[in-house]
Amino acid sequence: MHFKLILITILLAGELAAQITNVRKWRKSEVDSLDHALALYDDNLYEDACPLFEGILRNHPKEEFIKYSYARCALYRSDKHEEAYQILTELYPKYNDINEMKFDIALGALYNLRFDEAEEYLGKFMANKRISLQDKRKADALRKNIDYARYYSSVPTEAKIINLGTAINSPGDEYVPTITADDSLLIFTYNGENSIGGRQNEYMQPD
C-alpha cells in the first residue's frame, strides 16, 4: 500500500485546522472507509458518516482527528448526544483555539440539558472577533433554542415515556426514528445481527 500519511484539512468557521493521521499500518479497507467518511462529511451527510468514523475510531482510539470528526457527526444522532458531548469536552483543552468546537460543545450541552454550560460555550464562540455574519445568525438561533429548552424543561407535562420493548430495543443499533403523519407507523434505522443489507463502500460493494 502506497499510503504513508494522509493530511486532512478541515475548514471550520474561517479557521484552518490540520491534523496528520498516520495510516501506514492501516488496512486498505480502513483507508477506504476513511475516504468515504470524509466525502460524506464534506457533503454534510453527518448521520451517514457517523458509523464509518465510529468503526475507524474503534480500531484507532488515539486518533484525535477521527475522534473529533466522530463526535461532530454524533451530534446529529439522538442516541449519541451524551457520548458526543463527552468527547468534545475531553478534546477542548487541547484544541480550544478552534472556535467551531465551542459551538459544537454548546450544542452538545444543550442536547444533554446542560443549559448553563451551553450558554457559557456559546458566549466563548461569539467572543471571537472574526466570527462571520452567518455564524452570528446560527449562534442567535442556538441561544433561542437554549432559552426555549430551559423554559419547557421546567414546565411539567402530561407526556409519558414508555419503553417499546425488545422488538425495537435490541442489542443492535436503532436510531433516527421517524413517525408518519397519522402516527400509525414508526420507521427507524437498524444496524445489527439481523440486518440483511450489510455495509457497502462508495462503489456499492460489500465492506
Coordinates of N, CA and C in Angstrom, one line a residue:
M1 N 0.9 -1.2 0.0 CA 0.0 0.0 0.0 C 0.9 1.2 0.0
H2 N 0.6 2.2 -0.8 CA 1.4 3.4 -1.0 C 1.1 4.5 0.0
F3 N 0.1 4.4 0.7 CA -0.3 5.5 1.6 C 0.7 5.5 2.8
K4 N 1.3 6.7 3.0 CA 2.2 6.9 4.2 C 1.5 7.7 5.2
L5 N 1.0 8.9 4.8 CA 0.3 9.8 5.6 C -0.8 10.4 4.9
I6 N -1.9 10.7 5.6 CA -3.0 11.4 4.9 C -3.1 12.8 5.7
L7 N -2.9 13.8 4.9 CA -3.0 15.2 5.5 C -4.5 15.6 5.3
I8 N -5.2 15.7 6.5 CA -6.6 16.0 6.4 C -6.8 17.5 6.9
T9 N -7.5 18.2 6.1 CA -7.7 19.6 6.4 C -9.2 19.9 6.6
I10 N -9.6 20.6 7.6 CA -11.0 21.0 7.8 C -11.0 22.5 7.9
L11 N -12.0 23.1 7.2 CA -12.2 24.5 7.3 C -13.4 24.7 8.3
L12 N -13.1 25.3 9.4 CA -14.1 25.5 10.5 C -14.2 27.0 10.8
A13 N -15.3 27.5 10.4 CA -15.6 28.9 10.8 C -14.5 29.9 10.5
G14 N -13.9 29.7 9.3 CA -12.8 30.6 8.9 C -11.4 30.2 9.4
E15 N -11.4 29.2 10.3 CA -10.1 28.7 10.9 C -9.7 27.4 10.2
L16 N -8.4 27.3 9.9 CA -7.9 26.2 9.3 C -7.2 25.3 10.3
A17 N -7.8 24.1 10.5 CA -7.2 23.1 11.5 C -6.7 21.9 10.7
A18 N -5.5 21.6 10.9 CA -4.9 20.5 10.1 C -4.5 19.4 11.1
Q19 N -4.7 18.2 10.8 CA -4.3 17.1 11.6 C -3.7 16.0 10.7
I20 N -2.5 15.5 11.0 CA -1.9 14.5 10.3 C -2.3 13.1 10.9
T21 N -2.9 12.3 10.1 CA -3.3 11.0 10.6 C -2.4 9.9 9.9
N22 N -1.7 9.2 10.6 CA -0.8 8.2 10.1 C -1.5 6.9 9.8
V23 N -1.6 6.6 8.5 CA -2.4 5.4 8.1 C -1.4 4.3 7.5
R24 N -0.1 4.4 7.8 CA 0.8 3.5 7.3 C 0.5 2.0 7.6
K25 N 0.0 1.8 8.9 CA -0.2 0.4 9.3 C -1.7 0.1 9.2
W26 N -2.5 0.9 8.6 CA -3.9 0.7 8.4 C -4.2 -0.4 7.3
R27 N -5.3 -1.1 7.5 CA -5.7 -2.0 6.4 C -6.3 -1.1 5.3
K28 N -6.2 -1.6 4.0 CA -6.8 -0.8 2.9 C -8.3 -0.5 3.1
S29 N -9.0 -1.5 3.7 CA -10.4 -1.3 3.9 C -10.7 -0.1 4.8
E30 N -9.7 0.1 5.8 CA -9.9 1.2 6.7 C -9.6 2.5 6.1
V31 N -8.6 2.6 5.2 CA -8.3 3.8 4.5 C -9.5 4.1 3.5
D32 N -10.0 3.1 2.9 CA -11.2 3.3 2.0 C -12.4 3.9 2.9
S33 N -12.6 3.3 4.0 CA -13.7 3.8 4.9 C -13.5 5.2 5.3
L34 N -12.2 5.6 5.6 CA -11.9 7.0 6.0 C -12.2 7.9 4.8
D35 N -11.8 7.5 3.6 CA -12.0 8.3 2.4 C -13.5 8.5 2.2
H36 N -14.3 7.5 2.4 CA -15.7 7.5 2.2 C -16.4 8.4 3.3
A37 N -15.9 8.3 4.6 CA -16.4 9.1 5.7 C -16.2 10.5 5.4
L38 N -15.0 10.9 4.9 CA -14.6 12.3 4.7 C -15.4 12.9 3.6
A39 N -15.7 12.0 2.5 CA -16.5 12.5 1.4 C -18.0 12.8 1.9
L40 N -18.5 11.9 2.8 CA -19.8 12.2 3.3 C -19.8 13.4 4.2
Y41 N -18.8 13.5 5.0 CA -18.6 14.7 5.9 C -18.6 16.0 5.1
D42 N -17.8 16.0 4.1 CA -17.7 17.2 3.2 C -19.1 17.6 2.6
D43 N -19.9 16.6 2.4 CA -21.3 16.8 1.8 C -22.3 17.1 2.9
N44 N -21.9 17.2 4.1 CA -22.8 17.5 5.3 C -23.7 16.3 5.6
L45 N -23.3 15.1 5.1 CA -24.1 13.9 5.4 C -23.6 13.3 6.7
Y46 N -23.8 14.0 7.8 CA -23.1 13.6 9.1 C -23.7 12.3 9.6
E47 N -25.0 12.1 9.5 CA -25.5 10.8 10.0 C -25.0 9.6 9.3
D48 N -24.8 9.7 8.0 CA -24.2 8.6 7.2 C -22.7 8.4 7.5
A49 N -22.0 9.5 7.8 CA -20.6 9.4 8.1 C -20.4 8.9 9.5
C50 N -21.3 9.1 10.4 CA -21.1 8.7 11.8 C -20.7 7.3 12.0
P51 N -21.4 6.3 11.5 CA -21.0 4.9 11.7 C -19.6 4.5 11.1
L52 N -19.2 5.2 10.0 CA -17.9 5.0 9.5 C -16.8 5.5 10.4
F53 N -17.0 6.7 10.9 CA -16.0 7.2 11.8 C -16.0 6.4 13.1
E54 N -17.1 6.0 13.5 CA -17.2 5.2 14.7 C -16.4 3.9 14.6
G55 N -16.6 3.2 13.4 CA -15.9 2.0 13.2 C -14.4 2.2 13.1
I56 N -13.9 3.3 12.5 CA -12.5 3.6 12.4 C -12.0 3.9 13.8
L57 N -12.7 4.7 14.6 CA -12.3 5.0 15.9 C -12.2 3.8 16.9
R58 N -13.0 2.8 16.6 CA -12.9 1.6 17.5 C -11.6 0.9 17.3
N59 N -11.0 1.0 16.1 CA -9.7 0.3 15.9 C -8.5 1.3 16.1
H60 N -8.8 2.6 16.1 CA -7.7 3.6 16.3 C -8.2 4.7 17.3
P61 N -8.4 4.3 18.6 CA -9.0 5.2 19.6 C -8.1 6.4 19.9
K62 N -6.8 6.4 19.6 CA -5.9 7.5 19.9 C -5.9 8.6 18.8
E63 N -6.5 8.3 17.7 CA -6.5 9.3 16.6 C -7.5 10.4 16.9
E64 N -7.0 11.6 17.3 CA -7.9 12.6 17.8 C -8.7 13.3 16.7
F65 N -8.1 13.3 15.5 CA -8.9 13.9 14.4 C -10.2 13.0 14.1
I66 N -10.0 11.7 14.1 CA -11.1 10.8 14.0 C -12.1 10.9 15.1
K67 N -11.6 11.1 16.3 CA -12.4 11.2 17.5 C -13.3 12.5 17.4
Y68 N -12.7 13.6 16.9 CA -13.4 14.8 16.8 C -14.4 14.7 15.7
S69 N -14.0 14.2 14.5 CA -15.0 14.0 13.4 C -16.2 13.2 13.8
Y70 N -15.9 12.1 14.5 CA -17.0 11.2 15.0 C -17.9 12.0 15.9
A71 N -17.3 12.7 16.9 CA -18.2 13.5 17.8 C -19.1 14.5 17.1
R72 N -18.5 15.2 16.1 CA -19.3 16.2 15.4 C -20.5 15.5 14.7
C73 N -20.2 14.4 14.1 CA -21.3 13.6 13.4 C -22.3 13.1 14.4
A74 N -21.8 12.6 15.6 CA -22.7 12.1 16.6 C -23.7 13.1 17.2
L75 N -23.4 14.4 17.0 CA -24.3 15.4 17.4 C -25.6 15.3 16.7
Y76 N -25.6 14.7 15.5 CA -26.8 14.5 14.6 C -27.5 13.2 14.9
R77 N -27.0 12.5 15.9 CA -27.7 11.2 16.3 C -28.2 11.3 17.7
S78 N -29.5 11.3 17.9 CA -30.1 11.5 19.2 C -29.6 10.4 20.3
D79 N -29.2 9.3 19.8 CA -28.8 8.2 20.7 C -27.3 8.4 21.1
K80 N -26.6 9.4 20.6 CA -25.2 9.5 20.8 C -24.9 10.9 21.3
H81 N -25.8 11.7 21.8 CA -25.6 13.0 22.2 C -24.7 13.1 23.4
E82 N -24.9 12.2 24.4 CA -24.0 12.2 25.6 C -22.6 11.9 25.3
E83 N -22.4 10.9 24.4 CA -21.0 10.5 24.0 C -20.4 11.6 23.2
A84 N -21.1 12.3 22.4 CA -20.5 13.4 21.6 C -20.1 14.5 22.5
Y85 N -20.9 14.8 23.5 CA -20.6 15.9 24.4 C -19.3 15.5 25.2
Q86 N -19.2 14.3 25.7 CA -18.1 13.9 26.5 C -16.8 13.9 25.7
I87 N -16.8 13.5 24.4 CA -15.6 13.5 23.6 C -15.2 15.0 23.3
L88 N -16.1 15.8 23.0 CA -15.8 17.2 22.7 C -15.2 17.9 23.9
T89 N -15.8 17.7 25.0 CA -15.2 18.4 26.2 C -13.9 17.8 26.6
E90 N -13.6 16.6 26.3 CA -12.3 15.9 26.5 C -11.3 16.6 25.6
L91 N -11.6 16.8 24.3 CA -10.7 17.4 23.4 C -10.5 18.9 23.5
Y92 N -11.4 19.6 24.1 CA -11.4 21.0 24.1 C -10.2 21.7 24.7
P93 N -9.7 21.2 25.9 CA -8.5 21.9 26.4 C -7.3 21.9 25.5
K94 N -7.2 20.9 24.6 CA -6.0 20.8 23.7 C -6.3 21.6 22.4
Y95 N -7.6 21.7 22.0 CA -7.9 22.4 20.8 C -8.9 23.6 20.9
N96 N -8.7 24.3 22.0 CA -9.6 25.4 22.3 C -9.4 26.6 21.4
D97 N -8.4 26.5 20.5 CA -8.3 27.6 19.5 C -9.2 27.4 18.3
I98 N -9.8 26.2 18.2 CA -10.8 26.0 17.1 C -12.1 26.5 17.6
N99 N -12.5 27.7 17.1 CA -13.7 28.3 17.5 C -15.0 27.5 17.3
E100 N -15.0 26.8 16.2 CA -16.2 26.0 15.9 C -16.4 24.9 17.0
M101 N -15.4 24.5 17.6 CA -15.5 23.4 18.7 C -16.4 24.0 19.8
K102 N -16.3 25.3 20.1 CA -17.0 25.9 21.2 C -18.5 25.8 20.9
F103 N -18.8 26.1 19.6 CA -20.2 25.9 19.2 C -20.7 24.5 19.3
D104 N -19.9 23.6 18.9 CA -20.2 22.1 19.0 C -20.5 21.7 20.4
I105 N -19.7 22.2 21.3 CA -19.9 21.9 22.7 C -21.1 22.5 23.3
A106 N -21.4 23.7 22.8 CA -22.6 24.4 23.3 C -23.9 23.6 22.8
L107 N -23.8 23.1 21.6 CA -24.9 22.3 21.0 C -25.0 21.0 21.8
G108 N -23.9 20.3 22.1 CA -23.9 19.1 22.8 C -24.4 19.3 24.2
A109 N -24.0 20.4 24.8 CA -24.5 20.7 26.2 C -26.0 20.9 26.2
L110 N -26.5 21.6 25.2 CA -28.0 21.8 25.0 C -28.7 20.4 24.9
Y111 N -28.2 19.5 24.1 CA -28.8 18.2 23.9 C -28.8 17.4 25.1
N112 N -27.9 17.7 26.1 CA -27.8 17.0 27.3 C -28.4 17.8 28.5
L113 N -29.1 18.8 28.1 CA -29.9 19.7 29.1 C -28.9 20.4 30.1
R114 N -27.7 20.7 29.6 CA -26.8 21.4 30.4 C -26.8 22.9 30.0
F115 N -27.8 23.6 30.4 CA -28.1 24.9 29.8 C -27.1 25.9 30.1
D116 N -26.6 25.9 31.4 CA -25.6 26.9 31.8 C -24.3 26.7 31.0
E117 N -23.9 25.5 30.8 CA -22.7 25.2 30.0 C -22.9 25.6 28.5
A118 N -24.1 25.3 28.0 CA -24.4 25.7 26.7 C -24.2 27.2 26.4
E119 N -24.7 27.9 27.4 CA -24.6 29.4 27.3 C -23.2 29.8 27.4
E120 N -22.4 29.2 28.3 CA -21.0 29.5 28.5 C -20.2 29.3 27.2
Y121 N -20.3 28.2 26.6 CA -19.5 27.9 25.4 C -20.0 28.7 24.2
L122 N -21.3 29.0 24.2 CA -21.8 29.8 23.1 C -21.3 31.2 23.2
G123 N -21.2 31.7 24.5 CA -20.6 33.0 24.7 C -19.1 33.1 24.2
K124 N -18.4 32.0 24.5 CA -17.0 31.9 24.0 C -16.9 31.9 22.5
F125 N -17.9 31.2 21.9 CA -17.9 31.2 20.4 C -18.2 32.6 19.9
M126 N -19.1 33.3 20.5 CA -19.5 34.6 20.0 C -18.4 35.7 20.3
A127 N -17.5 35.4 21.2 CA -16.5 36.4 21.6 C -15.4 36.5 20.6
N128 N -15.4 35.6 19.6 CA -14.3 35.6 18.6 C -14.6 36.8 17.7
K129 N -13.6 37.7 17.5 CA -13.7 38.9 16.8 C -13.9 38.7 15.3
R130 N -13.4 37.5 14.8 CA -13.5 37.2 13.4 C -14.7 36.4 13.0
I131 N -15.7 36.3 13.9 CA -16.9 35.5 13.6 C -17.7 36.1 12.4
S132 N -18.2 35.2 11.6 CA -18.9 35.7 10.4 C -20.3 36.0 10.7
L133 N -21.0 36.7 9.8 CA -22.4 37.0 9.9 C -23.2 35.7 10.0
Q134 N -22.9 34.8 9.2 CA -23.6 33.5 9.2 C -23.5 32.8 10.5
D135 N -22.3 32.8 11.1 CA -22.1 32.2 12.4 C -22.8 33.0 13.5
K136 N -22.9 34.3 13.4 CA -23.7 35.1 14.3 C -25.2 34.7 14.3
R137 N -25.7 34.4 13.1 CA -27.1 34.1 12.9 C -27.3 32.7 13.5
K138 N -26.4 31.7 13.3 CA -26.7 30.4 13.9 C -26.5 30.4 15.4
A139 N -25.6 31.3 15.9 CA -25.5 31.4 17.3 C -26.7 32.0 18.0
D140 N -27.3 33.0 17.3 CA -28.5 33.6 17.8 C -29.7 32.6 17.8
A141 N -29.7 31.7 16.8 CA -30.7 30.7 16.8 C -30.5 29.7 17.9
L142 N -29.2 29.3 18.1 CA -28.9 28.4 19.2 C -29.3 29.0 20.6
R143 N -29.0 30.2 20.8 CA -29.3 30.9 22.0 C -30.9 30.9 22.3
K144 N -31.6 31.1 21.2 CA -33.1 31.0 21.4 C -33.5 29.6 21.8
N145 N -32.9 28.6 21.1 CA -33.2 27.2 21.4 C -32.9 26.8 22.9
I146 N -31.8 27.4 23.4 CA -31.4 27.2 24.8 C -32.4 27.8 25.7
D147 N -32.9 29.0 25.4 CA -33.9 29.6 26.2 C -35.2 28.8 26.2
Y148 N -35.6 28.3 25.0 CA -36.8 27.6 24.9 C -36.7 26.3 25.7
A149 N -35.6 25.6 25.5 CA -35.4 24.3 26.2 C -35.3 24.5 27.7
R150 N -34.7 25.5 28.2 CA -34.6 25.8 29.6 C -36.1 26.0 30.2
Y151 N -36.9 26.8 29.4 CA -38.2 27.0 29.9 C -39.1 25.8 29.9
Y152 N -39.1 25.1 28.8 CA -40.0 23.9 28.7 C -39.6 22.7 29.5
S153 N -38.3 22.7 29.8 CA -37.8 21.6 30.7 C -38.3 21.8 32.1
S154 N -38.6 23.1 32.4 CA -39.0 23.4 33.8 C -40.5 23.4 34.0
V155 N -41.3 23.1 32.9 CA -42.7 23.1 32.9 C -43.2 21.6 32.8
P156 N -43.9 21.2 33.9 CA -44.4 19.8 33.9 C -45.3 19.5 32.7
T157 N -45.3 18.4 32.1 CA -46.2 18.0 31.0 C -46.8 16.6 31.4
E158 N -47.9 16.3 30.6 CA -48.5 15.0 30.9 C -48.0 13.9 30.0
A159 N -46.9 14.2 29.3 CA -46.3 13.2 28.4 C -45.7 12.1 29.2
K160 N -45.9 10.9 28.6 CA -45.3 9.7 29.3 C -44.3 9.0 28.4
I161 N -43.2 8.6 28.9 CA -42.2 7.9 28.2 C -42.3 6.4 28.5
I162 N -42.6 5.6 27.5 CA -42.8 4.2 27.7 C -41.8 3.4 26.8
N163 N -41.2 2.4 27.4 CA -40.2 1.6 26.7 C -41.0 0.7 25.7
L164 N -40.7 0.6 24.5 CA -41.4 -0.2 23.5 C -41.0 -1.6 23.5
G165 N -40.1 -2.0 24.3 CA -39.7 -3.4 24.5 C -38.6 -3.9 23.5
T166 N -38.3 -5.2 23.6 CA -37.2 -5.7 22.9 C -37.4 -5.9 21.4
A167 N -38.6 -5.7 20.9 CA -38.8 -5.8 19.5 C -38.1 -4.6 18.8
I168 N -38.0 -3.5 19.5 CA -37.3 -2.4 18.9 C -36.0 -2.1 19.6
N169 N -35.9 -2.3 20.9 CA -34.7 -2.1 21.7 C -33.9 -3.3 21.8
S170 N -33.2 -3.7 20.7 CA -32.4 -4.9 20.6 C -31.0 -4.6 20.9
P171 N -30.1 -5.6 21.0 CA -28.7 -5.4 21.2 C -28.0 -4.6 20.1
G172 N -28.7 -4.6 18.9 CA -28.1 -3.8 17.8 C -28.4 -2.3 18.0
D173 N -28.1 -1.5 16.9 CA -28.2 -0.1 17.0 C -29.5 0.3 16.3
E174 N -30.4 1.0 17.0 CA -31.6 1.5 16.4 C -31.6 3.0 16.6
Y175 N -31.7 3.8 15.6 CA -31.6 5.3 15.7 C -32.4 6.0 14.6
V176 N -32.4 7.3 14.8 CA -33.1 8.2 13.8 C -34.6 7.8 13.6
P177 N -35.4 7.7 14.6 CA -36.8 7.3 14.4 C -37.6 8.4 13.8
T178 N -38.5 8.0 12.9 CA -39.5 8.9 12.3 C -40.9 8.3 12.3
I179 N -41.9 9.2 12.7 CA -43.2 8.7 12.8 C -44.0 9.3 11.6
T180 N -44.9 8.5 11.0 CA -45.7 9.0 9.9 C -46.7 10.1 10.4
A181 N -47.2 10.9 9.5 CA -48.1 12.0 9.8 C -49.3 11.5 10.6
D182 N -49.8 10.3 10.3 CA -51.0 9.8 11.0 C -50.7 9.0 12.3
D183 N -49.4 9.0 12.7 CA -49.0 8.3 13.9 C -49.2 6.8 13.8
S184 N -49.3 6.2 12.6 CA -49.6 4.8 12.5 C -48.3 3.9 12.3
L185 N -47.2 4.6 11.9 CA -46.0 3.8 11.6 C -44.8 4.5 12.1
L186 N -43.9 3.7 12.7 CA -42.6 4.1 13.2 C -41.5 3.5 12.3
I187 N -40.7 4.4 11.7 CA -39.6 4.0 10.8 C -38.3 4.4 11.4
F188 N -37.3 3.5 11.5 CA -36.0 3.8 12.1 C -34.9 3.0 11.4
T189 N -33.7 3.5 11.6 CA -32.6 2.8 11.1 C -32.1 1.7 12.0
Y190 N -31.8 0.5 11.5 CA -31.3 -0.6 12.3 C -30.0 -1.1 11.7
N191 N -29.1 -1.4 12.7 CA -27.8 -1.9 12.3 C -27.4 -3.0 13.3
G192 N -27.6 -4.2 13.0 CA -27.3 -5.3 13.9 C -27.2 -6.7 13.3
E193 N -27.3 -7.7 14.0 CA -27.1 -9.1 13.5 C -28.2 -9.5 12.5
N194 N -29.4 -8.9 12.7 CA -30.5 -9.3 11.8 C -30.5 -8.5 10.5
S195 N -29.6 -7.6 10.4 CA -29.6 -6.7 9.2 C -29.2 -7.6 8.0
I196 N -30.0 -7.5 6.9 CA -29.7 -8.3 5.7 C -29.0 -7.5 4.6
G197 N -28.9 -6.2 4.8 CA -28.3 -5.4 3.8 C -26.8 -5.4 3.9
G198 N -26.2 -5.2 5.0 CA -24.8 -5.1 5.2 C -24.2 -3.8 4.8
R199 N -23.1 -3.5 5.2 CA -22.4 -2.2 4.9 C -21.8 -2.3 3.5
Q200 N -21.8 -1.2 2.8 CA -21.2 -1.1 1.5 C -20.3 0.1 1.4
N201 N -19.3 0.0 0.5 CA -18.4 1.2 0.3 C -19.0 2.1 -0.8
E202 N -18.3 3.1 -1.2 CA -18.8 4.1 -2.1 C -19.1 3.5 -3.5
Y203 N -18.6 2.3 -3.7 CA -18.8 1.7 -5.0 C -19.9 0.6 -4.9
M204 N -20.7 0.7 -3.8 CA -21.8 -0.3 -3.6 C -21.3 -1.7 -3.5
Q205 N -20.1 -1.9 -3.0 CA -19.6 -3.2 -2.8 C -19.6 -3.6 -1.3
P206 N -19.8 -4.8 -0.9 CA -19.7 -5.2 0.5 C -18.5 -4.8 1.2
D207 N -18.6 -4.2 2.4 CA -17.4 -3.7 3.1 C -17.7 -3.9 4.6

